[in-house]
Coordinates of C-alpha atoms in Angstrom, one line a residue:
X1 CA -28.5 40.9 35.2
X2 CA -28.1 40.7 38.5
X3 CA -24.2 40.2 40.1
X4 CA -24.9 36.4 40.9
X5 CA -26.0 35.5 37.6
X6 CA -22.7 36.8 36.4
X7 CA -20.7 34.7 38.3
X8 CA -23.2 31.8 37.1
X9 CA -20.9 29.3 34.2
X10 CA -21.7 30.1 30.6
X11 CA -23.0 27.5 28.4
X12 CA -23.2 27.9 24.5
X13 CA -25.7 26.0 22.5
X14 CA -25.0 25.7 18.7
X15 CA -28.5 25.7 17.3
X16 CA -28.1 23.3 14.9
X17 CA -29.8 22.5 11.5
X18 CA -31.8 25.6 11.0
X19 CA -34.0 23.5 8.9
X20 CA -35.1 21.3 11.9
X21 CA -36.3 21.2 15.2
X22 CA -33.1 22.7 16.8
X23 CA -34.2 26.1 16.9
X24 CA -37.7 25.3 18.3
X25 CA -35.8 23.2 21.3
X26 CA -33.9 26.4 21.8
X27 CA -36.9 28.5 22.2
X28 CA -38.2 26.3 24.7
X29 CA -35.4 26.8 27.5
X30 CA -37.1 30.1 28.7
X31 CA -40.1 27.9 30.7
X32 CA -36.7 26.3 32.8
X33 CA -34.5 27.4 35.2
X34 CA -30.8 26.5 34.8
X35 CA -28.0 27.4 37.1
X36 CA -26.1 28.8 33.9
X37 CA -26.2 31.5 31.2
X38 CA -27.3 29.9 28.3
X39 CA -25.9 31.6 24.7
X40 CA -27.4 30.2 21.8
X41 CA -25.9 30.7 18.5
X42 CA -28.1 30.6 15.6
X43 CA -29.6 33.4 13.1
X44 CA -31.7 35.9 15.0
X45 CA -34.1 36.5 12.5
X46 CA -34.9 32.3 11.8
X47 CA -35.7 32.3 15.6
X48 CA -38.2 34.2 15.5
X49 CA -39.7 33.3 12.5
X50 CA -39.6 29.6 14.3
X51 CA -41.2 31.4 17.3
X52 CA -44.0 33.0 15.1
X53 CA -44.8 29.4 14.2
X54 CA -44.9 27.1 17.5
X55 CA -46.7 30.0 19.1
X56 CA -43.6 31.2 21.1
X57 CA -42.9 35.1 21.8
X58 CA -39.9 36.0 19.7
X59 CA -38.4 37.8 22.3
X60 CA -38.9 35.2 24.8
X61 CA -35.3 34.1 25.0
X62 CA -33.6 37.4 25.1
X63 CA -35.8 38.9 27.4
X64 CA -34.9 36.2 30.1
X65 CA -32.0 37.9 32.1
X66 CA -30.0 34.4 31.6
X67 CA -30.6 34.1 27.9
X68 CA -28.7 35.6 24.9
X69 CA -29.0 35.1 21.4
X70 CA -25.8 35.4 19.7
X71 CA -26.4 36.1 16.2
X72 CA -24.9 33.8 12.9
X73 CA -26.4 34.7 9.9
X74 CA -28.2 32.0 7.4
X75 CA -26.6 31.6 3.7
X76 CA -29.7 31.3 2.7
X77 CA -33.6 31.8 4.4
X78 CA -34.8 28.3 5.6
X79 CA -38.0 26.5 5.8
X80 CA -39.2 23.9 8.2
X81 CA -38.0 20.5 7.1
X82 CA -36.3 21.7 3.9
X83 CA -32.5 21.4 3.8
X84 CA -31.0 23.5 1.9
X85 CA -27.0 22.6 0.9
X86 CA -25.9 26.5 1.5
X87 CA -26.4 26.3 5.0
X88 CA -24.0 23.5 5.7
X89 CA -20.9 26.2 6.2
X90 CA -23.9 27.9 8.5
X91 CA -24.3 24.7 10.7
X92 CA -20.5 24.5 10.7
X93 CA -19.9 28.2 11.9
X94 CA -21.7 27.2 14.7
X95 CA -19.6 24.7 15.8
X96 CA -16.6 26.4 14.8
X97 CA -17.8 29.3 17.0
X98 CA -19.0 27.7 20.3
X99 CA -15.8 25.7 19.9
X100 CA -13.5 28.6 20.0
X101 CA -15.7 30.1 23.1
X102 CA -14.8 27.1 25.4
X103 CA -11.0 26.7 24.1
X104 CA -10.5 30.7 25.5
X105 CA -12.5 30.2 28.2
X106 CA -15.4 32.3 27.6
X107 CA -17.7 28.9 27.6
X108 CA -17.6 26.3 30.5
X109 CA -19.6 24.0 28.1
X110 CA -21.1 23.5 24.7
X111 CA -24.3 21.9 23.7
X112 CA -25.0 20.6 20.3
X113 CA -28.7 20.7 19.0
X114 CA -28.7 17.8 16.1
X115 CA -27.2 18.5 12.7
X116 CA -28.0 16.9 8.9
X117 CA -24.9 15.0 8.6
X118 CA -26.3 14.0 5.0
X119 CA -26.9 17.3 3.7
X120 CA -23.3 19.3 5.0
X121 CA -21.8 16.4 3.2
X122 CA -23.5 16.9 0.0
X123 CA -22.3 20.4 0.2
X124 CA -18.7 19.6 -0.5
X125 CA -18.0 19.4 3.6
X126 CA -16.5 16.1 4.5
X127 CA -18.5 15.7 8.4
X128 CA -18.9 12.1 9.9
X129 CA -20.5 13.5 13.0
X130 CA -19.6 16.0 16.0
X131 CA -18.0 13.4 17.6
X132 CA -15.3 13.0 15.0
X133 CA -15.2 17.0 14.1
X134 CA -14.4 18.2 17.4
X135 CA -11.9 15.5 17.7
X136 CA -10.1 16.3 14.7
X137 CA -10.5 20.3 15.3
X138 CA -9.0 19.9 19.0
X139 CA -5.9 18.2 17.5
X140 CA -7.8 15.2 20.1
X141 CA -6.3 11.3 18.4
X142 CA -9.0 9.7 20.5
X143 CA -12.3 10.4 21.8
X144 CA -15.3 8.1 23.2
X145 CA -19.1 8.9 22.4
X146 CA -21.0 8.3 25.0
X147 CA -25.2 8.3 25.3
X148 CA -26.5 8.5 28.8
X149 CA -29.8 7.9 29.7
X150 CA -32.0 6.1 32.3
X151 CA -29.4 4.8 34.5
X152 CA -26.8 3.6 31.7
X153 CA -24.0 5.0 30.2
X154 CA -23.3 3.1 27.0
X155 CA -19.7 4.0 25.1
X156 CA -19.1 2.9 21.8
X157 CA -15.9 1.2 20.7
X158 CA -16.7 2.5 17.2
X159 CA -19.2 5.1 15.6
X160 CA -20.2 6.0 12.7
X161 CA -18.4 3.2 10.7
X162 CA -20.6 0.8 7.8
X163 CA -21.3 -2.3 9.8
X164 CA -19.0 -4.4 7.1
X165 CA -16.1 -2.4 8.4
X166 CA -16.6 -3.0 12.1
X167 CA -15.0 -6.0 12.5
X168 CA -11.8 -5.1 11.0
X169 CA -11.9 -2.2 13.6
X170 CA -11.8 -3.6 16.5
X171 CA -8.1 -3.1 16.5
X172 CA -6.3 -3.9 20.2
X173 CA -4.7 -0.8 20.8
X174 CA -7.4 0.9 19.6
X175 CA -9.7 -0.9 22.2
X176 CA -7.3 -0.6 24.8
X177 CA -7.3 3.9 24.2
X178 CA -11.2 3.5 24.0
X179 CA -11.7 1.9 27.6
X180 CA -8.8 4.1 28.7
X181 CA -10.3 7.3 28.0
X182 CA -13.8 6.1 29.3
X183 CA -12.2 4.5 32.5
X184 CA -10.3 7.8 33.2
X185 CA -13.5 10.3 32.4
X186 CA -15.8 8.0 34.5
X187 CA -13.1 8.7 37.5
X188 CA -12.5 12.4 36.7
X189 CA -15.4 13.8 35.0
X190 CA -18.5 11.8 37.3
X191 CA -16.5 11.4 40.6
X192 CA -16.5 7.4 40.3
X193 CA -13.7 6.0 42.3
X194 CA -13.3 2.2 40.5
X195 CA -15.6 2.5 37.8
X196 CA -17.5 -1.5 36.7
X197 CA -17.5 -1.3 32.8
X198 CA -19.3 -4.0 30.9
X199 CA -17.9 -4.5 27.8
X200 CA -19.6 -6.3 24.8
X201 CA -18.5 -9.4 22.8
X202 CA -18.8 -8.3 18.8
X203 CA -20.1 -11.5 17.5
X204 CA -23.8 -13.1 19.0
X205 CA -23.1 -14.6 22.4
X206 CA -19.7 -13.2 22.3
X207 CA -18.3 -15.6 19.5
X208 CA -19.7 -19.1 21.1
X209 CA -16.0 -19.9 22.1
X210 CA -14.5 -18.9 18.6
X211 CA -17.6 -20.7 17.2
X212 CA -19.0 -17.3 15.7
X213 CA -16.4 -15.7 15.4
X214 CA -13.0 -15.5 17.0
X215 CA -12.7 -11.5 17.6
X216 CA -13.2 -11.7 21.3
X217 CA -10.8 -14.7 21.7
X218 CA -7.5 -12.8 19.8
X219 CA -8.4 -9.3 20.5
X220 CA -11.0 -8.1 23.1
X221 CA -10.4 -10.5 25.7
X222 CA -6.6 -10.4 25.7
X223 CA -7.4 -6.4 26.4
X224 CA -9.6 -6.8 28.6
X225 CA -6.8 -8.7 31.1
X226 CA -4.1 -6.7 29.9
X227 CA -6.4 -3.3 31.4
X228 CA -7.3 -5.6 34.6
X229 CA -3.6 -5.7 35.3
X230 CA -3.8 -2.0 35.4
X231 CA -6.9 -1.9 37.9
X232 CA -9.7 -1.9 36.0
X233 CA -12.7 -3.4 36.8
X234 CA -13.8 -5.0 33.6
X235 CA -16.5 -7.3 33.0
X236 CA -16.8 -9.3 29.6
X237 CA -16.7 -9.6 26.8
X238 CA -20.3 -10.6 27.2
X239 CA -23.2 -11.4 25.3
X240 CA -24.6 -8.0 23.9
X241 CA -27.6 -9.9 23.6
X242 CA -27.6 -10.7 27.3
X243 CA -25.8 -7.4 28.8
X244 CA -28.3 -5.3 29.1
X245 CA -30.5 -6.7 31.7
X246 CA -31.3 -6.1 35.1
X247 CA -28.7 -8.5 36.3
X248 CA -25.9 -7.7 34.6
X249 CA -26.5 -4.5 35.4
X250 CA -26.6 -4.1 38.5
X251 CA -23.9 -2.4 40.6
X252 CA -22.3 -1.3 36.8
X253 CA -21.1 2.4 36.2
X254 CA -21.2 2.0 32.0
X255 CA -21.1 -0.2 29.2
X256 CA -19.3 -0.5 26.0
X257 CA -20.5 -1.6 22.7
X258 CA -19.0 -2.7 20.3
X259 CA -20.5 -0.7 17.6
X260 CA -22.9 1.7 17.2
X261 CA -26.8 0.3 16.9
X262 CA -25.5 -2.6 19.3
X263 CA -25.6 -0.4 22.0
X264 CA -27.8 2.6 21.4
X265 CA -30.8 0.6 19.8
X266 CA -31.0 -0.2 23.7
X267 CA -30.3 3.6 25.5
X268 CA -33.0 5.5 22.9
X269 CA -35.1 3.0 23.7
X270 CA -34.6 3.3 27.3
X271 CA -34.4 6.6 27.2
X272 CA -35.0 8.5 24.0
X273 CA -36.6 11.6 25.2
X274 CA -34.0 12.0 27.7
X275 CA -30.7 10.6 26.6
X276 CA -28.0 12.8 27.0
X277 CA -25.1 12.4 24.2
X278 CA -21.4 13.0 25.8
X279 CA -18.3 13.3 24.0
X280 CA -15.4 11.9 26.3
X281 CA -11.7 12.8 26.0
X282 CA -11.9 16.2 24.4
X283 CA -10.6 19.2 26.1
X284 CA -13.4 20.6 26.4
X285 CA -16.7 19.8 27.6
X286 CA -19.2 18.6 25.1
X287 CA -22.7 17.1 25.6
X288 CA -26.3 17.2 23.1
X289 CA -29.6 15.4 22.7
X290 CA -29.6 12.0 21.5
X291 CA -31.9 12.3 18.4
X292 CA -31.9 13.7 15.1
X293 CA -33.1 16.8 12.7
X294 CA -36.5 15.3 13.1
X295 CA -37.4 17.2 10.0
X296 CA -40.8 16.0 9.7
X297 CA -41.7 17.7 13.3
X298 CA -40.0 21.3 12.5
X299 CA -42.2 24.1 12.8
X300 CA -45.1 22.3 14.3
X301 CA -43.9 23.2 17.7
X302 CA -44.6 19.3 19.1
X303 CA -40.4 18.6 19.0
X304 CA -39.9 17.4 22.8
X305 CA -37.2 19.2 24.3
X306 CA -36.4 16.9 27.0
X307 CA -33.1 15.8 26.0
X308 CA -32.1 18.9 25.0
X309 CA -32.4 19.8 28.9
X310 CA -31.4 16.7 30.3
X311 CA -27.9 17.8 28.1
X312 CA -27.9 21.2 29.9
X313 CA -27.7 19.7 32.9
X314 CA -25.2 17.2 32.0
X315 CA -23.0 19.9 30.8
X316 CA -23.5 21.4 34.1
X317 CA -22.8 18.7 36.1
X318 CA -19.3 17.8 33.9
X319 CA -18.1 21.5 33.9
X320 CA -18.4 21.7 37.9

């Protein structure tokens, strides 16, 4: 390793659910060249069995001079696209790990490959998403998910929430923290000097005038001009059905859904092989792909590792 590439920011990548397609994705990062030195936890020996299969070399990654493998052992051996519950506290340790690196400093970033939220559950490990673990392991009371992808940046004013309870949690001050946190990241984390955020009605064509529904007449609304009288450029709440086209969104810096599948049945399709997934408001930065364990493509070695990249250099860009 050369003097330069030692100056060049570290970036850890938690490899994810060893029995999907993270590991592959990592094996693929040799073939690009970052301005960083990429760590990627995981189990040294499942890497290369992974390699073996898609046809990589098994050294590959740490024979790149900007490449290291650090190693966290399995609980158990893994096979492509069969969970296995003893691993959960393995696909934990890996956030646990590359969470600790950035808090001392050793990390500028982390990257998160995609975990089974299903199966660390089922293990006895209560785990909505990273979203909501790194908040609540950061001591963070609020953070914003954000997906990123061909020229939108759609933040979600809930997550992971059964769409039966979304309604009752669209709270105001709870709304009011959300576009907070994703009007002061848009200024300080991607340079934009008076962000234009579009924000989503929650009911179809934003409650017809209290018609279908009166949740953007008593509570997002009445936000909304309470966080114009701060300076925010705000726009809405408007149709969801209606937001997302060219007009609307031209000359806007990001969106905000209401809940989850209103807004990012749109981005993946926009941009699924290249969405970027970014966690705002932690203290740390956090980005990862914007798709799942695809277990039925593990260990065939066609997993597209585009996102994975495109969250690389997201990362990047945030940490500078």
């Amino acid at each position: 390793m050369t003097p330069a590439d030692d100056q060049l920011p570290r970036i850890v990548i938690t490899s994810g659910e060893p029995a999907g397609i993270g590991p592959e994705l990592c094996l693929t990062l040799t073939g690009h060249d970052f301005p960083a030195r990429l760590v990627i936890l995981g189990d040294r020996n499942l890497l290369a069995e992974r390699a073996q299969l898609i046809g990589a070399e098994p050294g590959s990654l740490e024979a790149c001079r900007r490449f290291e493998i650090r190693h966290v052992p399995l609980r158990v051996s893994s096979q492509p696209g069969r969970l296995a519950r003893e691993n959960a506290a393995y696909v934990i340790e890996l956030l646990d790990q590359a969470l600790a690196g950035c808090r001392s400093g050793e990390f500028a970033a982390m990257v998160t490959a995609p975990v089974h939220k299903g199966i660390i559950n089922e293990a006895g490990l209560p785990f909505t998403g990273h979203t909501e673990y790194l908040a609540e392991k950061t001591g963070t009371p609020r953070v914003v998910m954000m997906l990123a992808g061909a020229g939108l940046r759609v933040a979600l004013a809930t997550t992971h929430l059964p769409l039966r309870e979304v309604a009752d949690a669209i709270r105001p001050d709870d709304l009011t923290a959300t576009l907070r946190i994703l009007h002061r990241d848009l200024v300080r984390k991607f340079g934009i000097a008076a962000p234009r955020i579009l924000v989503a009605g929650l009911n179809p064509h934003a409650g017809e005038g209290g018609h279908l529904g009166r949740e953007e007449i008593e509570v997002i609304a009445p936000v909304l001009e309470k966080l114009r009288g701060e300076g925010m450029n705000l726009v809405g709440p408007l149709p969801a059905d209606t937001l997302f086209t060219k007009h609307q969104l031209q000359d806007a810096d990001a969106q905000l859904a209401m809940y989850h599948d209103q807004g990012l049945a749109v981005l993946k399709y926009a941009a699924f092989e290249d969405g970027v997934n970014i966690t705002l408001g932690l203290p740390i930065v956090r980005t990862s792909v914007d798709h799942g364990t695809a277990l039925d493509l593990a260990g065939t070695g066609r997993a597209d590792s585009r996102s994975l990249r495109a969250a690389i250099a997201a990362a990047l860009e945030l940490c500078r």
